[in-house]
Short mmCIF file of C-alpha atoms and ligand atoms in Angstrom, two decimals:
data_model
loop_
_atom_site.label_atom_id
_atom_site.label_comp_id
_atom_site.label_asym_id
_atom_site.label_seq_id
_atom_site.Cartn_x
_atom_site.Cartn_y
_atom_site.Cartn_z
CA MET A 1 236.52 209.57 141.89
CA ASP A 2 236.32 211.69 138.79
CA PHE A 3 234.75 214.95 139.91
CA ALA A 4 234.32 216.39 136.44
CA ASN A 5 232.45 213.34 135.22
CA ASN A 6 230.49 213.33 138.44
CA GLN A 7 229.11 216.67 137.40
CA SER A 8 227.98 215.22 134.08
CA VAL A 9 230.53 217.26 132.19
CA ILE A 10 232.51 214.78 130.19
CA THR A 11 236.11 215.86 129.82
CA ASN A 12 237.46 212.87 127.91
CA GLY A 13 236.64 214.33 124.53
CA ALA A 14 233.29 212.61 124.11
CA SER A 15 231.40 215.80 124.86
CA GLN A 16 231.72 219.00 122.90
CA ASP A 17 230.27 221.13 125.69
CA THR A 18 233.04 223.64 126.03
CA SER A 19 231.24 226.50 127.76
CA PRO A 20 233.18 227.47 130.90
CA ILE A 21 231.85 226.37 134.29
CA LEU A 22 232.94 229.75 135.71
CA GLU A 23 232.75 233.03 133.83
CA VAL A 24 233.47 236.42 135.34
CA LYS A 25 233.15 239.60 133.30
CA HIS A 26 234.14 243.13 134.34
CA LEU A 27 233.58 242.53 138.04
CA LYS A 28 233.96 245.66 140.19
CA LYS A 29 233.92 245.96 143.96
CA SER A 30 234.62 248.86 146.34
CA PHE A 31 234.78 249.29 150.09
CA GLY A 32 233.69 252.93 150.37
CA ASP A 33 236.18 254.93 148.31
CA LEU A 34 238.59 252.02 148.00
CA HIS A 35 238.25 250.34 144.60
CA VAL A 36 239.44 246.88 145.52
CA LEU A 37 238.42 245.09 142.31
CA LYS A 38 238.56 247.41 139.32
CA ASP A 39 237.74 245.20 136.34
CA ILE A 40 238.16 241.46 136.77
CA SER A 41 237.40 239.02 133.96
CA LEU A 42 238.28 235.34 133.90
CA ASP A 43 236.91 231.98 132.90
CA LEU A 44 237.55 228.38 133.77
CA ASN A 45 236.46 225.07 132.22
CA ALA A 46 235.14 222.15 134.24
CA GLY A 47 237.88 219.88 135.52
CA GLU A 48 240.53 222.61 135.29
CA VAL A 49 242.54 224.44 137.93
CA LEU A 50 243.17 228.19 138.06
CA SER A 51 245.94 229.55 140.30
CA ILE A 52 245.65 233.18 141.37
CA ILE A 53 248.84 234.92 142.46
CA GLY A 54 249.55 238.51 143.41
CA PRO A 55 250.79 240.76 146.21
CA SER A 56 248.98 241.19 149.52
CA GLY A 57 246.12 243.65 149.27
CA SER A 58 245.62 243.13 145.52
CA GLY A 59 242.04 241.90 146.06
CA LYS A 60 242.43 238.12 145.79
CA SER A 61 240.42 237.26 148.90
CA THR A 62 237.76 239.82 148.01
CA LEU A 63 237.39 238.22 144.57
CA LEU A 64 236.88 234.75 146.09
CA ARG A 65 234.43 236.21 148.60
CA CYS A 66 232.42 237.86 145.80
CA LEU A 67 232.31 234.60 143.81
CA THR A 68 231.18 232.58 146.83
CA GLN A 69 228.56 235.17 147.85
CA LEU A 70 230.24 236.22 151.09
CA GLU A 71 230.45 239.74 149.62
CA THR A 72 228.28 241.65 147.19
CA PHE A 73 229.77 243.61 144.30
CA GLU A 74 228.69 246.68 142.33
CA ALA A 75 229.08 245.68 138.73
CA GLY A 76 229.91 242.78 136.48
CA GLU A 77 228.62 239.42 135.33
CA VAL A 78 229.23 236.08 137.01
CA ARG A 79 228.06 232.79 135.56
CA VAL A 80 228.52 229.54 137.48
CA ASP A 81 227.68 226.26 135.75
CA GLY A 82 225.38 228.09 133.33
CA LYS A 83 223.54 230.08 136.01
CA ASN A 84 223.72 233.87 136.19
CA LEU A 85 224.46 235.36 139.60
CA VAL A 86 223.56 238.79 138.24
CA VAL A 87 220.61 239.39 135.95
CA SER A 88 221.18 243.07 135.06
CA ALA A 89 223.11 244.14 131.97
CA LEU A 90 226.68 245.37 132.40
CA ASN A 91 225.85 249.08 132.23
CA GLU A 92 222.73 248.90 134.42
CA PRO A 93 222.59 249.09 138.23
CA ILE A 94 223.33 245.61 139.55
CA LYS A 95 220.44 243.25 140.15
CA TYR A 96 221.06 239.83 141.66
CA ALA A 97 219.30 236.65 140.59
CA PRO A 98 216.30 235.48 142.66
CA ALA A 99 217.08 233.89 146.05
CA ASN A 100 216.53 230.31 144.87
CA VAL A 101 219.04 230.74 142.05
CA LEU A 102 221.55 232.39 144.41
CA ARG A 103 221.18 229.42 146.74
CA GLU A 104 221.75 226.92 143.93
CA ILE A 105 224.84 228.80 142.83
CA ARG A 106 226.05 229.06 146.43
CA LEU A 107 225.67 225.30 146.85
CA SER A 108 227.71 224.67 143.73
CA THR A 109 230.71 226.54 145.17
CA GLY A 110 232.83 225.75 148.22
CA LEU A 111 235.51 227.82 149.94
CA VAL A 112 238.47 226.59 151.97
CA PHE A 113 239.85 229.32 154.24
CA GLN A 114 243.38 230.10 155.33
CA ASN A 115 242.49 229.56 158.99
CA PHE A 116 240.46 226.34 158.53
CA ASN A 117 237.33 227.76 160.29
CA LEU A 118 236.30 224.37 161.68
CA PHE A 119 233.62 224.27 164.38
CA PRO A 120 235.75 223.83 167.53
CA HIS A 121 233.00 222.25 169.62
CA LEU A 122 232.20 219.52 167.07
CA THR A 123 234.16 216.35 166.30
CA VAL A 124 235.82 215.90 162.94
CA LEU A 125 232.98 213.73 161.65
CA GLN A 126 230.33 216.15 162.99
CA ASN A 127 232.13 218.97 161.17
CA LEU A 128 231.74 216.96 157.96
CA THR A 129 228.09 215.99 158.41
CA LEU A 130 226.47 219.13 159.87
CA ALA A 131 225.90 221.03 156.62
CA PRO A 132 225.04 218.01 154.43
CA ILE A 133 222.34 217.02 156.96
CA ARG A 134 221.02 220.52 157.73
CA VAL A 135 221.48 222.26 154.38
CA LEU A 136 221.09 219.46 151.85
CA GLY A 137 218.78 217.24 153.92
CA ILE A 138 220.98 214.19 153.40
CA PRO A 139 220.04 211.32 155.76
CA ARG A 140 222.37 211.13 158.77
CA GLU A 141 223.82 207.68 158.03
CA GLU A 142 224.51 208.56 154.42
CA ALA A 143 226.22 211.82 155.49
CA ARG A 144 228.33 209.88 157.99
CA ALA A 145 229.33 207.31 155.36
CA THR A 146 230.34 210.08 152.95
CA GLY A 147 232.23 211.83 155.76
CA ARG A 148 234.18 208.66 156.57
CA ARG A 149 235.01 208.08 152.91
CA LEU A 150 236.28 211.66 152.58
CA LEU A 151 238.39 211.33 155.74
CA LYS A 152 239.98 208.23 154.26
CA GLN A 153 240.66 210.10 151.04
CA MET A 154 242.34 212.87 153.08
CA GLY A 155 244.51 210.35 154.95
CA LEU A 156 242.62 210.98 158.19
CA GLU A 157 241.21 207.56 158.96
CA GLY A 158 240.70 207.08 162.70
CA LYS A 159 240.34 210.82 163.39
CA GLU A 160 236.57 211.02 163.16
CA LYS A 161 236.03 211.39 166.92
CA ALA A 162 238.86 213.88 167.43
CA TYR A 163 238.16 217.58 168.08
CA PRO A 164 239.87 220.16 165.86
CA CYS A 165 242.15 221.31 168.74
CA GLU A 166 243.57 217.79 168.94
CA LEU A 167 244.81 217.93 165.34
CA SER A 168 247.82 219.57 163.69
CA GLY A 169 247.22 222.53 161.39
CA GLY A 170 247.80 220.32 158.35
CA GLN A 171 245.24 217.81 159.60
CA GLN A 172 242.74 220.58 160.38
CA GLN A 173 243.12 221.96 156.89
CA ARG A 174 242.57 218.50 155.41
CA VAL A 175 239.38 218.21 157.49
CA SER A 176 238.20 221.55 156.17
CA ILE A 177 238.85 220.41 152.58
CA ALA A 178 236.82 217.26 153.34
CA ARG A 179 234.08 219.43 154.84
CA ALA A 180 233.88 221.51 151.66
CA LEU A 181 233.84 218.36 149.48
CA ALA A 182 231.03 216.85 151.56
CA LEU A 183 228.69 219.41 150.00
CA LYS A 184 229.70 218.17 146.52
CA PRO A 185 230.65 221.58 145.12
CA LYS A 186 231.20 221.96 141.40
CA ILE A 187 233.93 224.52 141.99
CA LEU A 188 236.17 224.56 145.03
CA PHE A 189 237.90 227.83 145.94
CA PHE A 190 240.97 227.95 148.19
CA ASP A 191 242.17 231.14 149.86
CA GLU A 192 245.85 230.66 150.74
CA PRO A 193 245.20 227.17 152.11
CA THR A 194 248.73 226.72 153.47
CA SER A 195 249.58 230.23 154.71
CA ALA A 196 248.68 229.46 158.33
CA LEU A 197 250.72 226.24 158.39
CA ASP A 198 254.21 225.51 159.59
CA PRO A 199 256.40 224.83 156.54
CA GLU A 200 256.71 221.11 157.31
CA LEU A 201 252.90 220.75 157.18
CA THR A 202 252.42 222.62 153.91
CA GLY A 203 253.33 219.62 151.74
CA GLU A 204 250.62 217.33 153.07
CA VAL A 205 247.90 219.86 152.19
CA LEU A 206 249.36 220.65 148.75
CA LYS A 207 249.53 216.90 148.04
CA ILE A 208 245.79 216.56 148.74
CA ILE A 209 244.99 219.49 146.44
CA LYS A 210 247.18 217.98 143.69
CA GLN A 211 245.34 214.69 144.12
CA LEU A 212 242.01 216.52 143.66
CA ALA A 213 243.38 218.18 140.52
CA GLU A 214 244.32 214.77 139.12
CA GLU A 215 240.74 213.67 139.77
CA HIS A 216 239.54 216.68 137.73
CA MET A 217 238.03 218.68 140.56
CA THR A 218 237.47 222.22 139.28
CA MET A 219 239.45 224.53 141.56
CA VAL A 220 240.46 228.17 141.96
CA ILE A 221 243.48 228.46 144.25
CA VAL A 222 244.90 231.66 145.69
CA THR A 223 248.40 230.84 146.86
CA HIS A 224 251.86 232.24 147.55
CA GLU A 225 253.42 228.82 146.87
CA MET A 226 254.73 229.68 143.41
CA ALA A 227 256.06 226.24 142.42
CA PHE A 228 252.74 224.74 143.44
CA ALA A 229 250.73 227.42 141.61
CA ARG A 230 252.68 226.60 138.45
CA ASP A 231 252.57 222.80 138.75
CA VAL A 232 248.93 222.30 139.74
CA ALA A 233 247.24 224.75 137.36
CA ASN A 234 245.97 224.74 133.80
CA LYS A 235 245.79 228.54 134.00
CA VAL A 236 247.49 231.17 136.14
CA LEU A 237 246.20 234.67 136.80
CA PHE A 238 248.35 237.47 138.24
CA MET A 239 246.44 240.24 140.05
CA ASP A 240 247.80 243.55 141.26
CA GLN A 241 245.89 246.51 142.69
CA GLY A 242 242.50 245.13 141.74
CA VAL A 243 243.21 244.35 138.11
CA VAL A 244 244.20 241.24 136.18
CA VAL A 245 247.68 242.15 135.00
CA GLU A 246 248.45 238.90 133.22
CA GLN A 247 246.82 235.52 132.70
CA GLY A 248 247.64 232.45 130.67
CA THR A 249 249.21 229.03 130.83
CA PRO A 250 251.63 228.36 133.69
CA ASP A 251 254.51 228.35 131.20
CA PHE A 252 253.46 231.74 129.78
CA VAL A 253 252.96 233.42 133.16
CA PHE A 254 256.04 231.99 134.88
CA ASN A 255 258.53 231.79 132.00
CA GLN A 256 257.54 233.86 129.02
CA SER A 257 255.60 236.95 130.00
CA GLN A 258 257.51 240.20 129.65
CA ASN A 259 255.16 242.04 132.01
CA LYS A 260 257.23 244.18 134.39
CA ARG A 261 254.92 244.07 137.40
CA LEU A 262 254.63 240.29 137.13
CA ASN A 263 258.36 239.79 136.79
CA MET A 264 259.12 242.06 139.74
CA PHE A 265 256.63 240.07 141.82
CA LEU A 266 258.11 236.71 140.76
CA GLU A 267 261.65 237.95 141.42
CA ARG A 268 260.73 238.92 144.96
CA PHE A 269 259.53 235.37 145.53
CA SER A 270 262.57 233.68 144.04
CA ARG A 271 264.82 235.80 146.30
CA ASN A 272 262.94 234.67 149.45
P1 LIG B 301 244.46 240.04 149.19
O1 LIG B 301 243.64 238.85 149.54
O2 LIG B 301 244.94 240.04 147.78
O3 LIG B 301 245.57 240.25 150.17
P2 LIG B 301 242.10 241.51 150.01
O4 LIG B 301 241.03 241.13 149.06
O5 LIG B 301 242.09 240.87 151.35
O6 LIG B 301 243.52 241.32 149.30
O7 LIG B 301 242.05 243.07 150.26
C1 LIG B 301 242.12 244.00 149.20
C2 LIG B 301 241.95 245.39 149.78
O8 LIG B 301 240.63 245.53 150.28
C3 LIG B 301 242.88 245.72 150.93
O9 LIG B 301 243.29 247.06 150.81
C4 LIG B 301 242.02 245.51 152.14
O10 LIG B 301 242.44 246.31 153.21
C5 LIG B 301 240.65 245.94 151.63
N1 LIG B 301 239.54 245.26 152.30
C6 LIG B 301 239.31 243.92 152.33
N2 LIG B 301 238.18 243.63 153.01
C7 LIG B 301 237.68 244.82 153.44
C8 LIG B 301 236.53 245.20 154.19
N3 LIG B 301 235.65 244.29 154.63
N4 LIG B 301 236.35 246.52 154.44
C9 LIG B 301 237.21 247.45 153.98
N5 LIG B 301 238.30 247.17 153.25
C10 LIG B 301 238.55 245.86 152.98
MG1 LIG B 302 243.89 237.40 150.99
#
């Protein structure tokens, strides 16, 4: 399946529509006196992958939570697939778009969590069909057919009747990726998708994400797997203390940048 073409954005050169599917400008977010995101700007084209790296506490999860509407923020502009999340100007008090627009934007983004967050009392297939049926109003049989197709794509054929507790962490994470895909998001966000996994299970999840990248799924991936961050991405962004310290191509960020904070961070990882 070609996700980018699915979204009617043609990435094979036939279309000249080059406006980014995700645009963030001067986003700021505090928790009380703690300025967690100080001034974040980024953009991403449809069909591309952005890796976000940076030390713990630098604001990576908060950024994903702001972009997927799990958190509000105080200032900035966010545009998803041409729709503005915020309708106020940059220097005015923030005003969010009307509820129907927020919902549309929310439905065009999906988030895969570190700890899977599957519904423990539902089977694998029920986990995949609940939101499509309840939120999108998709007929039950159609939702089940899509769920089965996604399970096959994730290498989880035969697991549809299993409960999450009967699966390995790697399998649970693949179910949660399938669950996010079942809502047909235009952008899929991952927050450290392999951090809760035993090392021998990390590879199977990274392989699925790589496969999605090859199919031109637009993705933003927060990860501490540096080799993966470099190999899967079209762009890499390094965050520290709530600011974007460096961003560019994987080759620039991993091999060429002279930025001290970035290089200290990368050195720490290569020593581990
Ligand atoms: P990262 O994902 O890069 O490790 P986070 O976005 O989780 O960073 O956190 C950034 C900072 O914001 C940390 O100092 C964290 O303690 C703080 N923080 C995150 N969520 C909350 C919250 N709900 N309330 C207060 N502080 C928070
Ligand atoms: Mg985090």
